[in-house]
Short mmCIF file of C-alpha atoms in Angstrom, two decimals:
data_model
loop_
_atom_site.label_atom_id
_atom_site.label_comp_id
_atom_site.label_asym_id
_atom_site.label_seq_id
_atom_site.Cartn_x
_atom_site.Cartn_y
_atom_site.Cartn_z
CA UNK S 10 -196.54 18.22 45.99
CA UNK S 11 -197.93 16.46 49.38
CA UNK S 12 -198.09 18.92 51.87
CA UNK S 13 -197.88 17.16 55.75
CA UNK S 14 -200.93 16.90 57.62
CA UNK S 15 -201.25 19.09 60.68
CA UNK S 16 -201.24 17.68 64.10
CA UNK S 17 -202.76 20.25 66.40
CA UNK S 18 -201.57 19.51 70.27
CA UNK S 19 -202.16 21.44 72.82
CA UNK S 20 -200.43 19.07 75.02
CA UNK S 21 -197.24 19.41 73.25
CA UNK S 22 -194.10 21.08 74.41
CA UNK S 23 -192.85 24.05 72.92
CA UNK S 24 -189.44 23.58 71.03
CA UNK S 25 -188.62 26.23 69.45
CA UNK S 26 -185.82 28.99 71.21
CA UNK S 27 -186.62 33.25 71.09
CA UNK S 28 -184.23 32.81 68.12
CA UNK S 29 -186.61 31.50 65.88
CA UNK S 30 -187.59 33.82 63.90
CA UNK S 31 -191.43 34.46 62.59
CA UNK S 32 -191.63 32.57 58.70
CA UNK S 33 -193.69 34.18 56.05
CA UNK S 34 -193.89 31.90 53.00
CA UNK S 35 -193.68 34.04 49.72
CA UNK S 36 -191.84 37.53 48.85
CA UNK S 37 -194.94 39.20 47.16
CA UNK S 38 -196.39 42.51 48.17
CA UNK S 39 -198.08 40.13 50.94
CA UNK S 40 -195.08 38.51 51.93
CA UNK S 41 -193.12 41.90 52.31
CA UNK S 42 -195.74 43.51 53.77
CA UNK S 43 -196.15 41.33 56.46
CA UNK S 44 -192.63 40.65 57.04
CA UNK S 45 -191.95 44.41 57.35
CA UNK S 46 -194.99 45.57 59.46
CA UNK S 47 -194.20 42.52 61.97
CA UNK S 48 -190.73 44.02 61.87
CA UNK S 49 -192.06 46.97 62.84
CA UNK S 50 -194.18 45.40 65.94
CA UNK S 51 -190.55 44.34 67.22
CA UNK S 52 -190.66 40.66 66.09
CA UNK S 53 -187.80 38.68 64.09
CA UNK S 54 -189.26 37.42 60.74
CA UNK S 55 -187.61 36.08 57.86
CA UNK S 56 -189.16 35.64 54.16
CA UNK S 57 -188.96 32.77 52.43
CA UNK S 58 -189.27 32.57 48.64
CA UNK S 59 -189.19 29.40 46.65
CA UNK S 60 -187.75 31.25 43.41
CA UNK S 61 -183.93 32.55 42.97
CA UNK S 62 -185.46 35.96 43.36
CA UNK S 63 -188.78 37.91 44.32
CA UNK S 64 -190.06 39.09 41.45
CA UNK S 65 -193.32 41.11 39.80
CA UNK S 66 -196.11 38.75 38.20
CA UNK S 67 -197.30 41.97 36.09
CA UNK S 68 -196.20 45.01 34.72
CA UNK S 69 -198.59 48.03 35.66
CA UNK S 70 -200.27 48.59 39.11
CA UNK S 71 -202.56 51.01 40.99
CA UNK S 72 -202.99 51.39 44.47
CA UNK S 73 -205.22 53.33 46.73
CA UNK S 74 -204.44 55.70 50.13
CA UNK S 75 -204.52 52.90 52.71
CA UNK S 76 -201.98 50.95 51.14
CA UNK S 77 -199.90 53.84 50.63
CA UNK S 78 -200.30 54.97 54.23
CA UNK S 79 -199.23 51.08 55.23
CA UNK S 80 -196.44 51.18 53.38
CA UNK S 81 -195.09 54.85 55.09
CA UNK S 82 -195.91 53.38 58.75
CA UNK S 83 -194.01 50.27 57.91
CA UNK S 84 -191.31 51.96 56.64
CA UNK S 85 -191.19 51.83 52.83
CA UNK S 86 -190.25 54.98 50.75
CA UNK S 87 -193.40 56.17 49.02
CA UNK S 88 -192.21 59.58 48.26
CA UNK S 89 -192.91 60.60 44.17
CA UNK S 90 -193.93 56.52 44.28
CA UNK S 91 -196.39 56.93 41.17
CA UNK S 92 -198.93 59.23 40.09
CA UNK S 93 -201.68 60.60 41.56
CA UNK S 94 -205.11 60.24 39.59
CA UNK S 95 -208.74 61.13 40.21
CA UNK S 96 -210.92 58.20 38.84
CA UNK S 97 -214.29 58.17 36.84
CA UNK S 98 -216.21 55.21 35.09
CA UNK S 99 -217.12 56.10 31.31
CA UNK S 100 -219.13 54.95 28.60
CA UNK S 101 -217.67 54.61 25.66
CA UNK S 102 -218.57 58.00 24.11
CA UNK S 103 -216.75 59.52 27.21
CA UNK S 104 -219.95 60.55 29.54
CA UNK S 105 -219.53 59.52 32.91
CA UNK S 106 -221.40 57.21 34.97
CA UNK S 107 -219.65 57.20 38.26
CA UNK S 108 -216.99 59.66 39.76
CA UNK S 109 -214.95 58.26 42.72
CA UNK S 110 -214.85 61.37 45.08
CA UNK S 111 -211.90 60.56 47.10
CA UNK S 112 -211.92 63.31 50.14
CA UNK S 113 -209.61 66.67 49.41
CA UNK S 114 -207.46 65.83 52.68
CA UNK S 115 -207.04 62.34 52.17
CA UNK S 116 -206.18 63.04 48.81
CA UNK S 117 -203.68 65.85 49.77
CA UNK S 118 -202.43 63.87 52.86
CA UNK S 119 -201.30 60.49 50.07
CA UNK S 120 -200.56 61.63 47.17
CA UNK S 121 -204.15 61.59 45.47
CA UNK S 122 -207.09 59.10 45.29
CA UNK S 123 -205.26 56.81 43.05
CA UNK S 124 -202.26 55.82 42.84
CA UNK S 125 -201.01 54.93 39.20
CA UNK S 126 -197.70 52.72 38.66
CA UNK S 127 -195.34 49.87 37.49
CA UNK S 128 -195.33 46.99 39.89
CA UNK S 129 -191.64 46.88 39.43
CA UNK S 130 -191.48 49.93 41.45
CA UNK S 131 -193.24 48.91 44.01
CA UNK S 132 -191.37 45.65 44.68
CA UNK S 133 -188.04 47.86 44.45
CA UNK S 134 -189.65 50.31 46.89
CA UNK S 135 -190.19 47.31 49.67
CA UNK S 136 -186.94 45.32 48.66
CA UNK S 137 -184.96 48.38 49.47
CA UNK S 138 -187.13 48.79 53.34
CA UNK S 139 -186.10 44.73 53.62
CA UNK S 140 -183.37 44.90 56.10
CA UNK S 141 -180.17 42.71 55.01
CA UNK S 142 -181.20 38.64 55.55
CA UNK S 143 -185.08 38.92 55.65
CA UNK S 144 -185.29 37.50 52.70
CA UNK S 145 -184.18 34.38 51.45
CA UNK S 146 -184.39 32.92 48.23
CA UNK S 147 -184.89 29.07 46.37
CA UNK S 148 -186.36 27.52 49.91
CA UNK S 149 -189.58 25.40 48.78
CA UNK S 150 -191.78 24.48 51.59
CA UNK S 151 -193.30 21.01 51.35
CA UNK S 152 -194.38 20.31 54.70
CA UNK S 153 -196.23 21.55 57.55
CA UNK S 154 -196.91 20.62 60.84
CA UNK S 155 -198.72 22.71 63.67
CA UNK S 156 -197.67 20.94 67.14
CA UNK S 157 -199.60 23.75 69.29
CA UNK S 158 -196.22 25.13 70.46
CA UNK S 159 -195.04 25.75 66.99
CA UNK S 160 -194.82 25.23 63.43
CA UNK S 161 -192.66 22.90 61.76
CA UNK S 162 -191.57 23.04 57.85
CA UNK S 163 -189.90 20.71 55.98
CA UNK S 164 -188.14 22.29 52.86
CA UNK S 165 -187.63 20.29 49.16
CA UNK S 166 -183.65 19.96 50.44
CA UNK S 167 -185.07 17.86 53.05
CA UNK S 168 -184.50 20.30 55.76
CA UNK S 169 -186.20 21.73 58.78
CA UNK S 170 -187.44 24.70 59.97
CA UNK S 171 -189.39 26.03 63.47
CA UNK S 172 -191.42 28.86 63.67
CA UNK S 173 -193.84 30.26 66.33
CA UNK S 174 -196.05 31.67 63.55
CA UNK S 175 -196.18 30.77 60.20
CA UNK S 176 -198.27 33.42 57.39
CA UNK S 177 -199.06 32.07 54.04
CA UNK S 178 -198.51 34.62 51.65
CA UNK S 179 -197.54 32.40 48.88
CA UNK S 180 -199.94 33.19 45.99
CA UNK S 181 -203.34 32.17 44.68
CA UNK S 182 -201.79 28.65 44.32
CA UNK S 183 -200.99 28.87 48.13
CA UNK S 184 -199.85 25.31 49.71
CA UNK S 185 -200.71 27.13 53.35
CA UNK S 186 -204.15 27.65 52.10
CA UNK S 187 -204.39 24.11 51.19
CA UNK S 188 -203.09 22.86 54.12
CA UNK S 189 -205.46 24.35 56.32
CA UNK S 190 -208.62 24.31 54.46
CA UNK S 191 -207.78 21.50 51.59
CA UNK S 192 -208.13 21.80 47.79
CA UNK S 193 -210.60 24.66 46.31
CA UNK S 194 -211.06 25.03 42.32
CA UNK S 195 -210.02 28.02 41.04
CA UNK S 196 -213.18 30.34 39.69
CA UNK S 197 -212.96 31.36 36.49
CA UNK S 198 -213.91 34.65 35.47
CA UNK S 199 -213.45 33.93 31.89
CA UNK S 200 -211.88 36.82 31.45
CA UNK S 201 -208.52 38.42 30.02
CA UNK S 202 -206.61 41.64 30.44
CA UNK S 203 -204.18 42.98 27.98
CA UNK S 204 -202.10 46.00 29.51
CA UNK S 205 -199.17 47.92 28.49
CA UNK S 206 -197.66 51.34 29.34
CA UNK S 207 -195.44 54.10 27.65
CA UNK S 208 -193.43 56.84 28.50
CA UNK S 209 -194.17 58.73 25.16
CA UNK S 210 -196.02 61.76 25.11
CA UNK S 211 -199.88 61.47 24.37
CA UNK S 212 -201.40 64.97 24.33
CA UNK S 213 -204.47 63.50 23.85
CA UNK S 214 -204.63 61.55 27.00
CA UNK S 215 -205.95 63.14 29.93
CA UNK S 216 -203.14 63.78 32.31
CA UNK S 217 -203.92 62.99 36.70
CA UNK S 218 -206.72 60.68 35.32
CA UNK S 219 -207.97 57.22 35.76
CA UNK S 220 -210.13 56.26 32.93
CA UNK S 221 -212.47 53.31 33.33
CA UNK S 222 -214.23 52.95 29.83
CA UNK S 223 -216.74 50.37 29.02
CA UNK S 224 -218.67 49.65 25.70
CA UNK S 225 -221.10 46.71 25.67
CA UNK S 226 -218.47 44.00 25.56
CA UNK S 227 -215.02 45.63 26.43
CA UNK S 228 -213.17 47.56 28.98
CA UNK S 229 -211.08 49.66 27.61
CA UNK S 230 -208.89 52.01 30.22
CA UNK S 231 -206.19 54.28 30.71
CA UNK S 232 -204.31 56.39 34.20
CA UNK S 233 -201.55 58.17 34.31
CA UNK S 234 -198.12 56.83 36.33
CA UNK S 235 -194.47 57.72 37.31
CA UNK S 236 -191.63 55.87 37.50
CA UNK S 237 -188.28 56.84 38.38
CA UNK S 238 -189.31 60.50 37.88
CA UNK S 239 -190.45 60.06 34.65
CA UNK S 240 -193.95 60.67 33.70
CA UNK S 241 -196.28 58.13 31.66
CA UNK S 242 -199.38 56.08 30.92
CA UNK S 243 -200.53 52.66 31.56
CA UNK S 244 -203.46 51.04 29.72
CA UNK S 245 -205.27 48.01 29.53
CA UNK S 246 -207.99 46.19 27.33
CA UNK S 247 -210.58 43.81 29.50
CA UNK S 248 -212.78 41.51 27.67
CA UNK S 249 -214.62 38.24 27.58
CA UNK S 250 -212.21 35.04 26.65
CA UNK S 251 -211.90 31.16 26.50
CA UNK S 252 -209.31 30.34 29.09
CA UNK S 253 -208.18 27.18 27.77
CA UNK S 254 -207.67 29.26 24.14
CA UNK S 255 -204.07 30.15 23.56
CA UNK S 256 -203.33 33.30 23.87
CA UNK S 257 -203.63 35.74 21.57
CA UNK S 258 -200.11 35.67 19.16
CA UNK S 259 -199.86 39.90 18.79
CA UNK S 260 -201.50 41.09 22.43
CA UNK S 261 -200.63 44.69 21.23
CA UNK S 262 -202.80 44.07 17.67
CA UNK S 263 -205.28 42.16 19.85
CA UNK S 264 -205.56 45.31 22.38
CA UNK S 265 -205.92 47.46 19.81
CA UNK S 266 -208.65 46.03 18.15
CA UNK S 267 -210.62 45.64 20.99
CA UNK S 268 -210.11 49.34 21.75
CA UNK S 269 -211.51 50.69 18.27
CA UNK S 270 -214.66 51.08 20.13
CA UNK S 271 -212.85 54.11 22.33
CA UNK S 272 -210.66 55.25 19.32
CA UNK S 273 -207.87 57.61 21.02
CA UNK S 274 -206.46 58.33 23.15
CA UNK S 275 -206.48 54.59 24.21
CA UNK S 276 -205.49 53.29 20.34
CA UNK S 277 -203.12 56.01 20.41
CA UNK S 278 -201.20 55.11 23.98
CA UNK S 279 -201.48 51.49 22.54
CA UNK S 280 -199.89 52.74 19.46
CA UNK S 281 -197.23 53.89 21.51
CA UNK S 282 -196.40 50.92 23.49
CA UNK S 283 -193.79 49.01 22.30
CA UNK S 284 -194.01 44.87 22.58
CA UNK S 285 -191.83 44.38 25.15
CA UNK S 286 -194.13 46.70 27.72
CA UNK S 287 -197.48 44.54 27.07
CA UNK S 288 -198.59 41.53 29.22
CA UNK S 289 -201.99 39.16 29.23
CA UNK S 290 -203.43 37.93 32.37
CA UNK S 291 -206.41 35.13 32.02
CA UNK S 292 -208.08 36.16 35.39
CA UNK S 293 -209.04 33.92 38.18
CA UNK S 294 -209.63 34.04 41.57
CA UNK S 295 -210.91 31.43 44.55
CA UNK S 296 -214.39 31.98 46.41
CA UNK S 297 -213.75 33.76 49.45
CA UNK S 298 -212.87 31.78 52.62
CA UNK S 299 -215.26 32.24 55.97
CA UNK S 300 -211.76 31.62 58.06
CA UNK S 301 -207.74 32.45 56.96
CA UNK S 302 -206.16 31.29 60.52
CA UNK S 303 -205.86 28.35 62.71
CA UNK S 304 -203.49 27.17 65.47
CA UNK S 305 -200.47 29.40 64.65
CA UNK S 306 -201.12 29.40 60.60
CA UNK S 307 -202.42 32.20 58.96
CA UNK S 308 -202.85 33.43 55.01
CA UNK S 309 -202.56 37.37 53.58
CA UNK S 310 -203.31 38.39 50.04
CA UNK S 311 -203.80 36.37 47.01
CA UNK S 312 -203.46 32.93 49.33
CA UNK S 313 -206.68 34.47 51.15
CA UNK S 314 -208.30 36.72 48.60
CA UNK S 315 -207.20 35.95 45.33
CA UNK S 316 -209.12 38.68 42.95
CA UNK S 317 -210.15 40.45 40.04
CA UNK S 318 -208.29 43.24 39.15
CA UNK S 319 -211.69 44.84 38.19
CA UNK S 320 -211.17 45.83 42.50
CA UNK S 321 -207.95 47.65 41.24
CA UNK S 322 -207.25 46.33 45.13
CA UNK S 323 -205.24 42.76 44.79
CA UNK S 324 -202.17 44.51 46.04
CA UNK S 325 -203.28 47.26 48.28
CA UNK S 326 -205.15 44.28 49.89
CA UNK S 327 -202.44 42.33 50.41
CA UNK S 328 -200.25 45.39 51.74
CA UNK S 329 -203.00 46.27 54.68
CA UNK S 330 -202.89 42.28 55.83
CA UNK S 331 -199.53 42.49 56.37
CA UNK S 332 -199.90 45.92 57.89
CA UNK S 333 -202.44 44.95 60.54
CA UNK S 334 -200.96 41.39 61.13
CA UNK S 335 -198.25 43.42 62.76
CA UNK S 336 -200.57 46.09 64.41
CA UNK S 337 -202.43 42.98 66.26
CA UNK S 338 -199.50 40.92 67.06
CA UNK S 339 -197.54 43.96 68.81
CA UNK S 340 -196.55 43.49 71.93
CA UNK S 341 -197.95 39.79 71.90
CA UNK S 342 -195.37 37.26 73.23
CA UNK S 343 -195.29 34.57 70.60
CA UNK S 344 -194.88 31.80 73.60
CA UNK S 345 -198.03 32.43 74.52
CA UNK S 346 -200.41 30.01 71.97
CA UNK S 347 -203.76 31.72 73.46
CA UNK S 348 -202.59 35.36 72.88
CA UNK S 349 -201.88 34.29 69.33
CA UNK S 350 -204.84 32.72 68.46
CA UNK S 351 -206.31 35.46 69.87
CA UNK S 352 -204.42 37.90 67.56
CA UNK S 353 -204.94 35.64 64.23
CA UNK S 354 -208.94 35.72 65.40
CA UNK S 355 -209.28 39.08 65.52
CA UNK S 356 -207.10 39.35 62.20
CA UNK S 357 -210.11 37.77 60.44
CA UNK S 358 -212.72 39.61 62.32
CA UNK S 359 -210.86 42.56 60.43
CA UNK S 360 -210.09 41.74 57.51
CA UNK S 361 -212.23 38.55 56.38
CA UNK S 362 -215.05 41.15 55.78
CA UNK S 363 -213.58 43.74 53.71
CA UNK S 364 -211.54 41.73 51.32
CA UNK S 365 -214.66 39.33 50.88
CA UNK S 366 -216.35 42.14 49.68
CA UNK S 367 -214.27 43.39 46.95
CA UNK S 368 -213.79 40.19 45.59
CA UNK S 369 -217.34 39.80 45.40
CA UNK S 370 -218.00 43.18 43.81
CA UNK S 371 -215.12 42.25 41.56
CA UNK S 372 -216.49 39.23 40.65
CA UNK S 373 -220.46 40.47 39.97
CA UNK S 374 -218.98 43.93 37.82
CA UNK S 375 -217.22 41.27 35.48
CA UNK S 376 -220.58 39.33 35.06
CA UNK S 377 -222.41 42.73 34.19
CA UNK S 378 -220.18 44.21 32.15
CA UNK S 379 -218.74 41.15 30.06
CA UNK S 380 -221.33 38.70 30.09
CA UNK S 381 -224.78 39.78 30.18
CA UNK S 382 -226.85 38.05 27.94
CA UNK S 383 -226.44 40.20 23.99
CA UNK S 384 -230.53 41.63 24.61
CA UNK S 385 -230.12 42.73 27.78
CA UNK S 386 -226.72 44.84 26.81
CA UNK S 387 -228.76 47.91 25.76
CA UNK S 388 -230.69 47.97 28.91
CA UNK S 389 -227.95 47.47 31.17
CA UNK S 390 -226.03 50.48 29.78
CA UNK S 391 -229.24 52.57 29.96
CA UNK S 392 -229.10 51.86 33.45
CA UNK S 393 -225.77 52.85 33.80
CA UNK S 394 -225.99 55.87 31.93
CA UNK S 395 -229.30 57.27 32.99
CA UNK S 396 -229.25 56.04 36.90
CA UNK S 397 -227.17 57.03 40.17
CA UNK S 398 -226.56 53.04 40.03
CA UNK S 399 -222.67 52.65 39.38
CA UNK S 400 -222.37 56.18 41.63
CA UNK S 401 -223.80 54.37 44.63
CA UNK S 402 -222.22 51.30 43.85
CA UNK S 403 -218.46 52.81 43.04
CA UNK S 404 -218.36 56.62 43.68
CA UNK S 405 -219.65 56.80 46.84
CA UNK S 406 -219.24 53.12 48.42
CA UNK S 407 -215.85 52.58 47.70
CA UNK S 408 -214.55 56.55 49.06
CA UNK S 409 -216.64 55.25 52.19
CA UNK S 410 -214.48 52.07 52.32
CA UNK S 411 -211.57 53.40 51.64
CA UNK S 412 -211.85 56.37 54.74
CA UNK S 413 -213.60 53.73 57.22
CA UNK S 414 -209.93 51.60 56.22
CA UNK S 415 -207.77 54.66 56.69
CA UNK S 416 -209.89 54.83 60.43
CA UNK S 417 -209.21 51.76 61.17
CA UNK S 418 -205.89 51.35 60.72
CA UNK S 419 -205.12 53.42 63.50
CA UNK S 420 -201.61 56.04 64.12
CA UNK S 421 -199.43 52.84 63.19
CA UNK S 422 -197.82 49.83 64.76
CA UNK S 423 -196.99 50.14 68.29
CA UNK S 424 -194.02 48.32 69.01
CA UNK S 425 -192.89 47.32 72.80
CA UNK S 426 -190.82 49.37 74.45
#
């Protein structure tokens, strides 16, 4: 698919009318996020998706507190929205090497440290804060032009489009992202997940808990959710793979096998997951970029961070871009090129650092943990077990991150009066 080149000029006139509304390209968490918190800062925006509906890639989902307090300022229902969990990393036998020690009023103040869930439910939750129109459905962008006064898109239908500001938030295959920084290989992690979830009763399984279990090849993990006022578990099964192999033919035999080295109450919860409820993801990501904007273009989630769900942070990412792409463009007048550039500059000040860390940390914990060399297995998990390593690296750092996010987000989006 040829995407137009861009033609930046500052020279040329601005076209398009106050009725054009803001475009954000893709109606993932990213894509509703953004649309909704720029919503919020008083702008028109409109979503487009190029499928016949905006739907979930992926069945189970965890989020942490900033996300969840995005998603409140911005409007979205996140009252009894899944279930709260305090998280520890395990070895195998159970002992554990790092607890995440999420602050008692941030805890009380969103619903707990961790936030376990289907991802249906969350794209129900921001469909229903979408108001009626935002979102429109089967319109495939296939060009782009930046004139310097606005944005231009050409759909497949042969139609045109004019925007004053144009976000990317179509996905790690993202023609935005290629459009303003050119092709990139995907990295391979070489890597697969396995995940299901149940509603059956476990008594075994350790309710309000997010279990991250590792022995010296596999990740084997477990939280607790909610959906739709029922109470539950989801699960998953990490481990080294070929990503050219085809998949697996039984994913729920496959994920059980690789969990024999945990026994129950992960083989059990597997046990108790019927077919339908279990998904494989082959994980990838992109190496960070050093800049997501130019002109009036910008990217938010996967088509700027793209990442391993070993940050258990893909979507909560992707919510707080769109939240603070609203919270920097409010009260900006979208006429103005300099005062948008300015906004989309500051946006990557923000945000360019955080997310490049967690994909990074992401990246390195699947390296350790999955493919350290066989001799060196034994010494890594002595470290692990016998040093404050993993504490300093997860149970401290990321409660630090996670507060100096909730900080910086601020009281919420300020729209004009």
């Amino acid at each position: 698919m040829a995407v137009v080149p861009s033609r930046f000029d500052e020279e040329s006139p601005m076209t398009h009318t106050p009725q054009d509304p803001i475009v954000v390209l893709g109606g993932g968490p990213a894509g509703m996020a953004s649309a909704l918190a720029l919503r919020t800062a008083g702008h028109d925006v409109v979503i487009l998706e190029r499928y016949r509906e905006a739907r979930p890639a992926g069945n189970i989902l965890n989020l942490w507190p900033p996300p969840i307090k995005a998603l409140g300022l911005m409007g979205v229902d996140t009252t009894d929205l899944g279930a709260p969990c305090h998280s520890t990393f395990r070895n195998a036998r159970g002992d554990i090497r790092a607890d995440v020690q999420i602050p008692d009023d941030v805890v009380t103040a969103y619903g707990g440290g961790f936030i376990g869930m289907l991802r249906p439910d969350l794209y129900r939750r921001m469909l229903a804060a979408l108001p009626d129109g935002m979102l429109q459905t089967n319109q495939e962008v296939v060009g782009i032009r930046d004139t310097g006064g606005e944005v231009v898109l050409t759909l497949k239908d042969g139609t045109m489009r004019r925007t004053p500001l144009l976000i990317g938030a179509d996905g790690i295959d993202s023609i935005v992202r290629t459009h303003l920084w050119g092709v990139s290989p995907k990295r391979e992690h070489r890597l697969q997940i396995i995940g299901g979830y149940t509603f059956d009763d476990v008594p075994a399984a350790e309710k309000g808990e997010a279990i991250i279990a590792h022995t010296r090849t596999v990740q084997g993990s477990y939280t607790s959710i909610r959906s739709d006022g029922r109470d539950g578990f989801q699960w998953w099964v990490l481990e080294a793979c070929d990503p050219d192999a085809p998949a697996p033919a039984d994913l729920r035999g496959h994920a059980r096998r690789g969990a024999r080295g945990f026994g129950a109450p992960l083989t059990t919860l597997i046990d108790h997951t019927t077919d339908d409820h279990v998904q494989r993801w082959v994980i990838r990501d992109r190496k960070p970029l050093k800049a997501w904007s130019r002109g009036r273009i910008t990217l938010a989630g996967d088509a700027a961070h793209a990442t391993s769900p070993y940050a258990a942070y893909g979507a909560g990412m992707s919510i707080g871009d769109g939240y603070f792409l609203g919270k920097l463009l409010a009260g900006v007048d979208l006429h103005d090129t300099a005062a948008v550039t300015a906004a989309l500059t500051e946006y990557d000040r923000i945000r360019i650092p955080h997310t490049t860390m967690q994909v990074q940390q992401a990246y390195i914990l699947g390296k350790v943990f999955h493919h350290a060399p066989a001799v060196l297995r034994p010494l890594r998990d002595a470290v692990m077990d016998h040093t404050s390593m993993l504490q300093k690296q997860i149970g401290e750092r990321s409660p630090r991150e996670i507060d100096a996010q909730l900080d910086e987000m601020g009281a919420g989006i300020t729209a004009p009066a």
